[in-house]
mmCIF file of C-alpha atoms in Angstrom:
data_model
loop_
_atom_site.group_PDB
_atom_site.id
_atom_site.type_symbol
_atom_site.label_atom_id
_atom_site.label_comp_id
_atom_site.label_asym_id
_atom_site.label_seq_id
_atom_site.Cartn_x
_atom_site.Cartn_y
_atom_site.Cartn_z
ATOM 1 C CA MET A 832 -100.874 -43.428 -51.188
ATOM 2 C CA ARG A 833 -100.344 -38.936 -50.276
ATOM 3 C CA GLY A 834 -99.611 -40.578 -46.470
ATOM 4 C CA ILE A 835 -96.261 -41.612 -48.374
ATOM 5 C CA PHE A 836 -95.709 -37.823 -46.972
ATOM 6 C CA ALA A 837 -96.341 -38.112 -43.641
ATOM 7 C CA ALA A 838 -94.709 -41.726 -43.842
ATOM 8 C CA GLY A 839 -91.331 -39.946 -44.665
ATOM 9 C CA VAL A 840 -91.502 -36.078 -42.021
ATOM 10 C CA LEU A 841 -92.287 -39.206 -39.423
ATOM 11 C CA ASP A 842 -89.953 -41.646 -40.615
ATOM 12 C CA ALA A 843 -87.554 -38.530 -40.632
ATOM 13 C CA PHE A 844 -88.736 -37.686 -36.791
ATOM 14 C CA LEU A 845 -86.958 -41.273 -36.458
ATOM 15 C CA GLU A 846 -84.038 -40.876 -37.410
ATOM 16 C CA GLN A 847 -83.493 -37.968 -35.244
ATOM 17 C CA ASP A 848 -84.870 -39.338 -32.442
ATOM 18 C CA TYR A 849 -88.069 -36.559 -32.105
ATOM 19 C CA ARG A 850 -90.900 -37.625 -29.886
ATOM 20 C CA PRO A 851 -91.617 -34.143 -28.242
ATOM 21 C CA TYR A 852 -95.273 -35.150 -28.565
ATOM 22 C CA ASP A 853 -97.490 -35.441 -24.929
ATOM 23 C CA PHE A 854 -100.603 -37.296 -27.681
ATOM 24 C CA VAL A 855 -100.829 -38.198 -31.289
ATOM 25 C CA LEU A 856 -103.776 -38.358 -33.050
ATOM 26 C CA GLY A 857 -104.349 -39.642 -36.707
ATOM 27 C CA VAL A 858 -107.332 -40.218 -38.816
ATOM 28 C CA SER A 859 -107.615 -42.838 -42.080
ATOM 29 C CA ALA A 860 -103.825 -43.666 -43.176
ATOM 30 C CA GLY A 861 -102.335 -40.836 -41.018
ATOM 31 C CA ALA A 862 -103.489 -43.382 -38.604
ATOM 32 C CA SER A 863 -101.516 -46.624 -39.878
ATOM 33 C CA ASN A 864 -98.706 -44.208 -40.189
ATOM 34 C CA LEU A 865 -98.674 -42.956 -36.569
ATOM 35 C CA LEU A 866 -98.286 -47.086 -35.715
ATOM 36 C CA SER A 867 -95.215 -47.687 -37.559
ATOM 37 C CA TYR A 868 -94.200 -44.412 -35.579
ATOM 38 C CA LEU A 869 -95.296 -44.946 -32.435
ATOM 39 C CA GLY A 870 -92.940 -48.441 -33.200
ATOM 40 C CA ASN A 871 -90.269 -46.890 -33.590
ATOM 41 C CA ALA A 872 -90.133 -49.143 -36.622
ATOM 42 C CA PRO A 873 -88.331 -46.447 -39.685
ATOM 43 C CA THR A 874 -89.012 -47.693 -43.004
ATOM 44 C CA ARG A 875 -92.321 -49.661 -42.208
ATOM 45 C CA SER A 876 -95.281 -47.364 -43.971
ATOM 46 C CA TYR A 877 -92.344 -47.194 -46.475
ATOM 47 C CA GLN A 878 -92.672 -50.186 -46.882
ATOM 48 C CA VAL A 879 -96.638 -51.006 -45.858
ATOM 49 C CA ILE A 880 -98.202 -48.429 -49.175
ATOM 50 C CA THR A 881 -95.139 -49.352 -51.810
ATOM 51 C CA GLU A 882 -95.247 -53.279 -51.511
ATOM 52 C CA LEU A 883 -98.446 -53.437 -50.019
ATOM 53 C CA ALA A 884 -100.585 -50.655 -50.895
ATOM 54 C CA THR A 885 -99.971 -50.635 -54.645
ATOM 55 C CA SER A 886 -101.085 -54.717 -55.323
ATOM 56 C CA LYS A 887 -104.013 -56.737 -56.209
ATOM 57 C CA GLN A 888 -104.523 -57.379 -53.338
ATOM 58 C CA PHE A 889 -105.316 -54.821 -51.755
ATOM 59 C CA TYR A 890 -106.771 -52.952 -54.561
ATOM 60 C CA ASN A 891 -108.459 -54.295 -57.064
ATOM 61 C CA PRO A 892 -110.746 -52.666 -59.947
ATOM 62 C CA ARG A 893 -112.202 -55.548 -61.355
ATOM 63 C CA ARG A 894 -112.995 -57.806 -58.151
ATOM 64 C CA PHE A 895 -115.259 -54.443 -57.578
ATOM 65 C CA VAL A 896 -116.365 -54.464 -60.740
ATOM 66 C CA SER A 897 -118.145 -57.672 -60.374
ATOM 67 C CA GLY A 898 -118.985 -56.257 -56.418
ATOM 68 C CA GLY A 899 -115.740 -56.961 -54.252
ATOM 69 C CA TYR A 900 -113.831 -54.278 -52.738
ATOM 70 C CA LEU A 901 -112.343 -51.841 -54.160
ATOM 71 C CA VAL A 902 -109.507 -51.519 -51.470
ATOM 72 C CA ASP A 903 -109.370 -54.157 -49.092
ATOM 73 C CA VAL A 904 -108.071 -52.313 -45.539
ATOM 74 C CA LYS A 905 -108.095 -55.543 -43.404
ATOM 75 C CA TRP A 906 -106.008 -57.565 -45.484
ATOM 76 C CA LEU A 907 -103.972 -54.179 -45.567
ATOM 77 C CA TYR A 908 -103.921 -54.567 -41.210
ATOM 78 C CA GLU A 909 -103.404 -58.209 -41.413
ATOM 79 C CA GLU A 910 -100.950 -58.362 -44.281
ATOM 80 C CA SER A 911 -98.852 -55.316 -42.514
ATOM 81 C CA ASN A 912 -98.557 -56.677 -39.500
ATOM 82 C CA ARG A 913 -97.712 -60.641 -40.968
ATOM 83 C CA ARG A 914 -94.873 -59.022 -43.216
ATOM 84 C CA PHE A 915 -93.512 -56.291 -40.663
ATOM 85 C CA PRO A 916 -94.950 -57.386 -37.391
ATOM 86 C CA LEU A 917 -94.188 -54.343 -35.094
ATOM 87 C CA ASP A 918 -93.302 -54.238 -30.814
ATOM 88 C CA GLN A 919 -97.099 -53.633 -29.737
ATOM 89 C CA GLU A 920 -95.138 -53.171 -26.120
ATOM 90 C CA ARG A 921 -93.124 -50.210 -27.573
ATOM 91 C CA VAL A 922 -96.460 -48.943 -29.389
ATOM 92 C CA PHE A 923 -98.851 -49.287 -25.859
ATOM 93 C CA ASN A 924 -96.293 -48.055 -23.035
ATOM 94 C CA SER A 925 -95.187 -44.860 -25.232
ATOM 95 C CA VAL A 926 -98.100 -41.560 -25.976
ATOM 96 C CA PRO A 927 -101.689 -41.933 -25.951
ATOM 97 C CA PHE A 928 -103.263 -43.199 -29.650
ATOM 98 C CA ILE A 929 -105.827 -41.168 -30.906
ATOM 99 C CA ALA A 930 -107.885 -42.477 -33.527
ATOM 100 C CA ALA A 931 -111.019 -40.819 -36.122
ATOM 101 C CA ALA A 932 -114.059 -42.450 -37.413
ATOM 102 C CA THR A 933 -116.891 -41.406 -38.353
ATOM 103 C CA ASN A 934 -119.837 -42.983 -36.834
ATOM 104 C CA VAL A 935 -122.460 -44.643 -39.554
ATOM 105 C CA ALA A 936 -125.746 -43.409 -37.218
ATOM 106 C CA THR A 937 -125.166 -39.672 -37.052
ATOM 107 C CA GLY A 938 -122.566 -39.173 -39.203
ATOM 108 C CA ARG A 939 -119.762 -37.392 -36.653
ATOM 109 C CA PRO A 940 -116.592 -37.423 -35.910
ATOM 110 C CA ASP A 941 -116.038 -40.283 -32.922
ATOM 111 C CA TYR A 942 -112.118 -40.220 -31.721
ATOM 112 C CA TYR A 943 -111.067 -42.920 -29.883
ATOM 113 C CA GLU A 944 -107.807 -43.863 -27.677
ATOM 114 C CA ILE A 945 -106.471 -47.678 -29.689
ATOM 115 C CA THR A 946 -106.091 -49.778 -27.317
ATOM 116 C CA PRO A 947 -104.613 -53.362 -27.282
ATOM 117 C CA ASP A 948 -108.478 -55.000 -27.361
ATOM 118 C CA ASN A 949 -109.311 -52.595 -30.188
ATOM 119 C CA ILE A 950 -106.399 -52.097 -32.257
ATOM 120 C CA ALA A 951 -107.832 -54.350 -34.889
ATOM 121 C CA LYS A 952 -110.878 -53.007 -35.384
ATOM 122 C CA ALA A 953 -110.361 -49.377 -35.073
ATOM 123 C CA ILE A 954 -107.833 -48.988 -37.413
ATOM 124 C CA GLU A 955 -110.236 -51.093 -39.749
ATOM 125 C CA ALA A 956 -112.507 -48.151 -38.893
ATOM 126 C CA THR A 957 -110.053 -44.976 -39.878
ATOM 127 C CA ALA A 958 -109.476 -47.306 -43.026
ATOM 128 C CA SER A 959 -112.866 -47.885 -43.741
ATOM 129 C CA LEU A 960 -113.810 -45.670 -47.564
ATOM 130 C CA PRO A 961 -117.238 -45.547 -48.187
ATOM 131 C CA LEU A 962 -118.053 -47.300 -50.737
ATOM 132 C CA ALA A 963 -114.625 -48.662 -51.055
ATOM 133 C CA TYR A 964 -114.650 -51.043 -48.967
ATOM 134 C CA LYS A 965 -118.330 -53.020 -47.757
ATOM 135 C CA GLU A 966 -117.790 -53.962 -44.779
ATOM 136 C CA THR A 967 -119.075 -52.218 -41.968
ATOM 137 C CA PRO A 968 -116.480 -52.498 -39.047
ATOM 138 C CA CYS A 969 -118.356 -52.039 -35.435
ATOM 139 C CA PHE A 970 -116.487 -51.590 -32.060
ATOM 140 C CA ASP A 971 -117.459 -50.402 -28.762
ATOM 141 C CA GLY A 972 -121.527 -49.952 -29.333
ATOM 142 C CA GLY A 973 -120.441 -47.491 -32.653
ATOM 143 C CA CYS A 974 -120.258 -48.608 -36.651
ATOM 144 C CA TYR A 975 -117.461 -46.532 -38.140
ATOM 145 C CA THR A 976 -116.637 -45.472 -41.996
ATOM 146 C CA ASP A 977 -113.538 -43.909 -42.425
ATOM 147 C CA GLY A 978 -112.207 -41.065 -40.703
ATOM 148 C CA GLY A 979 -112.043 -38.427 -43.507
ATOM 149 C CA VAL A 980 -115.988 -38.009 -43.889
ATOM 150 C CA ALA A 981 -115.791 -36.590 -40.276
ATOM 151 C CA ASP A 982 -112.823 -34.832 -39.936
ATOM 152 C CA SER A 983 -109.613 -34.861 -41.987
ATOM 153 C CA ILE A 984 -107.570 -33.274 -40.277
ATOM 154 C CA PRO A 985 -108.141 -33.950 -36.941
ATOM 155 C CA VAL A 986 -106.950 -29.676 -35.520
ATOM 156 C CA ARG A 987 -109.865 -28.851 -33.579
ATOM 157 C CA GLU A 988 -110.148 -32.110 -31.768
ATOM 158 C CA ALA A 989 -106.903 -31.503 -30.927
ATOM 159 C CA TYR A 990 -107.107 -28.910 -29.412
ATOM 160 C CA ARG A 991 -110.062 -29.648 -28.121
ATOM 161 C CA ARG A 992 -108.103 -31.839 -25.448
ATOM 162 C CA GLY A 993 -106.053 -30.048 -23.790
ATOM 163 C CA ALA A 994 -102.869 -28.988 -26.600
ATOM 164 C CA ARG A 995 -101.826 -26.079 -26.796
ATOM 165 C CA ASP A 996 -98.355 -26.966 -29.342
ATOM 166 C CA ILE A 997 -100.120 -28.519 -32.769
ATOM 167 C CA THR A 998 -97.719 -30.477 -35.295
ATOM 168 C CA VAL A 999 -99.654 -30.914 -37.659
ATOM 169 C CA ILE A 1000 -98.522 -33.429 -41.478
ATOM 170 C CA LEU A 1001 -100.155 -32.346 -44.327
ATOM 171 C CA SER A 1002 -101.238 -34.744 -47.417
ATOM 172 C CA HIS A 1003 -101.682 -31.424 -49.855
ATOM 173 C CA PRO A 1004 -99.758 -28.577 -50.506
ATOM 174 C CA LEU A 1005 -100.059 -25.672 -48.657
ATOM 175 C CA SER A 1006 -102.547 -24.005 -51.144
ATOM 176 C CA TYR A 1007 -104.993 -26.145 -50.952
ATOM 177 C CA GLU A 1008 -108.223 -26.159 -50.787
ATOM 178 C CA MET A 1009 -111.011 -29.734 -50.846
ATOM 179 C CA PRO A 1010 -113.635 -28.169 -53.830
ATOM 180 C CA LYS A 1011 -117.383 -28.422 -52.923
ATOM 181 C CA PRO A 1012 -118.755 -31.428 -54.898
ATOM 182 C CA LYS A 1013 -120.536 -30.438 -57.992
ATOM 183 C CA ALA A 1014 -122.861 -33.644 -56.975
ATOM 184 C CA GLY A 1015 -123.933 -33.288 -53.528
ATOM 185 C CA TRP A 1016 -127.240 -34.904 -53.774
ATOM 186 C CA LEU A 1017 -125.843 -38.388 -55.568
ATOM 187 C CA MET A 1018 -123.815 -38.605 -51.996
ATOM 188 C CA LYS A 1019 -126.956 -38.406 -49.871
ATOM 189 C CA LYS A 1020 -128.666 -40.407 -52.534
ATOM 190 C CA LEU A 1021 -125.635 -43.621 -53.187
ATOM 191 C CA PHE A 1022 -125.811 -43.383 -48.542
ATOM 192 C CA ALA A 1023 -129.997 -43.146 -48.052
ATOM 193 C CA LYS A 1024 -130.261 -46.060 -45.761
ATOM 194 C CA HIS A 1025 -127.133 -44.044 -43.569
ATOM 195 C CA PRO A 1026 -128.528 -40.792 -44.750
ATOM 196 C CA ASN A 1027 -126.157 -38.489 -41.889
ATOM 197 C CA ILE A 1028 -122.871 -40.211 -43.790
ATOM 198 C CA GLY A 1029 -124.492 -38.350 -46.520
ATOM 199 C CA LEU A 1030 -124.552 -35.222 -45.365
ATOM 200 C CA ALA A 1031 -120.924 -35.479 -43.992
ATOM 201 C CA LEU A 1032 -119.951 -35.809 -47.325
ATOM 202 C CA ALA A 1033 -121.529 -33.173 -49.058
ATOM 203 C CA LYS A 1034 -120.521 -31.051 -45.756
ATOM 204 C CA ARG A 1035 -116.489 -32.866 -45.458
ATOM 205 C CA ALA A 1036 -114.911 -30.226 -47.693
ATOM 206 C CA GLU A 1037 -116.889 -27.782 -45.325
ATOM 207 C CA ASN A 1038 -115.215 -29.260 -42.295
ATOM 208 C CA TYR A 1039 -112.399 -29.755 -44.314
ATOM 209 C CA ASN A 1040 -111.547 -26.001 -45.272
ATOM 210 C CA ASP A 1041 -112.714 -25.063 -41.614
ATOM 211 C CA SER A 1042 -109.476 -26.759 -40.383
ATOM 212 C CA LEU A 1043 -107.321 -25.649 -42.917
ATOM 213 C CA GLN A 1044 -109.220 -21.868 -41.502
ATOM 214 C CA PHE A 1045 -107.934 -22.855 -37.772
ATOM 215 C CA ILE A 1046 -104.361 -23.577 -38.977
ATOM 216 C CA LYS A 1047 -103.599 -20.661 -40.748
ATOM 217 C CA ASN A 1048 -105.428 -18.186 -37.856
ATOM 218 C CA PRO A 1049 -105.219 -20.241 -34.321
ATOM 219 C CA PRO A 1050 -106.592 -18.979 -31.642
ATOM 220 C CA LYS A 1051 -104.174 -17.237 -29.566
ATOM 221 C CA ASP A 1052 -103.561 -18.927 -26.840
ATOM 222 C CA CYS A 1053 -101.755 -21.798 -29.807
ATOM 223 C CA VAL A 1054 -99.339 -22.321 -31.938
ATOM 224 C CA VAL A 1055 -100.415 -24.897 -34.894
ATOM 225 C CA ARG A 1056 -96.740 -25.944 -36.821
ATOM 226 C CA VAL A 1057 -97.670 -27.205 -39.818
ATOM 227 C CA ILE A 1058 -96.411 -29.732 -42.168
ATOM 228 C CA THR A 1059 -96.969 -29.560 -45.960
ATOM 229 C CA PRO A 1060 -95.808 -31.837 -48.826
ATOM 230 C CA PRO A 1061 -94.030 -28.964 -51.397
ATOM 231 C CA GLU A 1062 -96.160 -28.212 -54.723
ATOM 232 C CA GLY A 1063 -96.133 -30.092 -57.424
ATOM 233 C CA PHE A 1064 -95.854 -33.089 -55.062
ATOM 234 C CA PRO A 1065 -96.742 -35.644 -57.603
ATOM 235 C CA VAL A 1066 -98.902 -38.346 -55.111
ATOM 236 C CA GLN A 1067 -102.279 -38.441 -55.797
ATOM 237 C CA ARG A 1068 -105.234 -40.807 -53.858
ATOM 238 C CA LEU A 1069 -104.293 -43.882 -56.163
ATOM 239 C CA THR A 1070 -100.826 -43.236 -56.626
ATOM 240 C CA MET A 1071 -99.430 -46.634 -57.845
ATOM 241 C CA LYS A 1072 -95.555 -46.463 -59.206
ATOM 242 C CA LYS A 1073 -92.773 -46.892 -56.903
ATOM 243 C CA ALA A 1074 -91.171 -44.098 -58.803
ATOM 244 C CA LEU A 1075 -93.390 -41.279 -57.617
ATOM 245 C CA LEU A 1076 -94.315 -43.188 -54.171
ATOM 246 C CA ASP A 1077 -90.260 -42.879 -54.275
ATOM 247 C CA VAL A 1078 -90.030 -39.083 -54.138
ATOM 248 C CA GLY A 1079 -93.804 -38.411 -51.964
ATOM 249 C CA TYR A 1080 -91.315 -40.144 -49.524
ATOM 250 C CA GLU A 1081 -88.102 -38.407 -50.537
ATOM 251 C CA MET A 1082 -89.926 -34.673 -49.748
ATOM 252 C CA GLY A 1083 -91.738 -36.237 -46.198
ATOM 253 C CA VAL A 1084 -88.194 -36.289 -44.674
ATOM 254 C CA LYS A 1085 -86.099 -33.809 -46.068
ATOM 255 C CA GLU A 1086 -89.094 -31.797 -44.412
ATOM 256 C CA GLY A 1087 -89.380 -33.707 -41.607
ATOM 257 C CA ARG A 1088 -84.983 -33.654 -41.038
ATOM 258 C CA SER A 1089 -85.845 -28.970 -41.705
ATOM 259 C CA HIS A 1090 -88.919 -29.304 -39.173
ATOM 260 C CA VAL A 1091 -86.775 -30.890 -36.470
ATOM 261 C CA ASN A 1092 -83.269 -28.725 -37.476
ATOM 262 C CA HIS A 1093 -85.676 -25.735 -37.161
ATOM 263 C CA LEU A 1094 -87.398 -26.318 -33.690
ATOM 264 C CA THR A 1095 -83.907 -27.158 -32.390
ATOM 265 C CA GLY A 1096 -82.266 -24.337 -33.195
ATOM 266 C CA LYS A 1097 -80.050 -26.570 -36.340
ATOM 267 C CA LEU A 1098 -81.238 -23.862 -38.676
ATOM 268 C CA GLU A 1099 -82.964 -20.976 -39.281
ATOM 269 C CA TYR A 1100 -86.981 -20.006 -40.090
ATOM 270 C CA ARG A 1101 -86.691 -18.046 -43.443
ATOM 271 C CA GLN A 1102 -89.716 -15.361 -44.009
ATOM 272 C CA GLU A 1103 -90.732 -17.491 -47.412
ATOM 273 C CA GLU A 1104 -90.937 -21.347 -45.314
ATOM 274 C CA CYS A 1105 -92.341 -19.642 -41.547
ATOM 275 C CA HIS A 1106 -96.009 -20.294 -43.273
ATOM 276 C CA PHE A 1107 -97.930 -18.416 -40.785
ATOM 277 C CA CYS A 1108 -94.688 -16.073 -39.639
#
């Protein structure tokens, strides 16, 4: 649900027809948000989150206790397309769209370009939360779980692909660092059948914080522009109250407008606003 912030940022970009990117790269909910951006569908991600992701068809603890899904990712994707159809031609005639998912066999991230042929499985795979979603989406010779397990912030992959002016939208305030798991051994035990996933989960905080360090100290030939929720961002992973989601969305819209206005010269950064000056 913290993806509501990025939904607001990207809607602000669409509002100002801001499309300067050579390619986009998303993980989990971030990949879903990018579909609406590439499809020029303002407010679609907001509607998906506030109307569908808050429903019992998607998130249902009782269903989980009885052996079903905690979150039904496939239903969310299919219902989103039924309720809020996208202009597929616009999506795929835009810039390349790359998503990340965690390979079940290796525990490492795989990055794949989303195409008309793989889009359904690809979006399902990148958001397939371990344990919470009991399917293991497979396509192109691999089987996958949530991309955030192995690479929550794929800024280093963007750099590896040649990007030297990178915009990162985070779902936590800039001060956040992911704490190390208190029971890494439990992750390994829960995923005994897929030991590399257990190992990836145990190392998730380390990988996440390494990405933050890259953002804060990028290579000399690279500029990283970071858009983050403000301190006090009220939305948590499982926030279901629409009033709080609305606040998070409006925070995203405000930060997205501010970002574009600063880059186009309509506003100048004050020192306290320029995170890495």
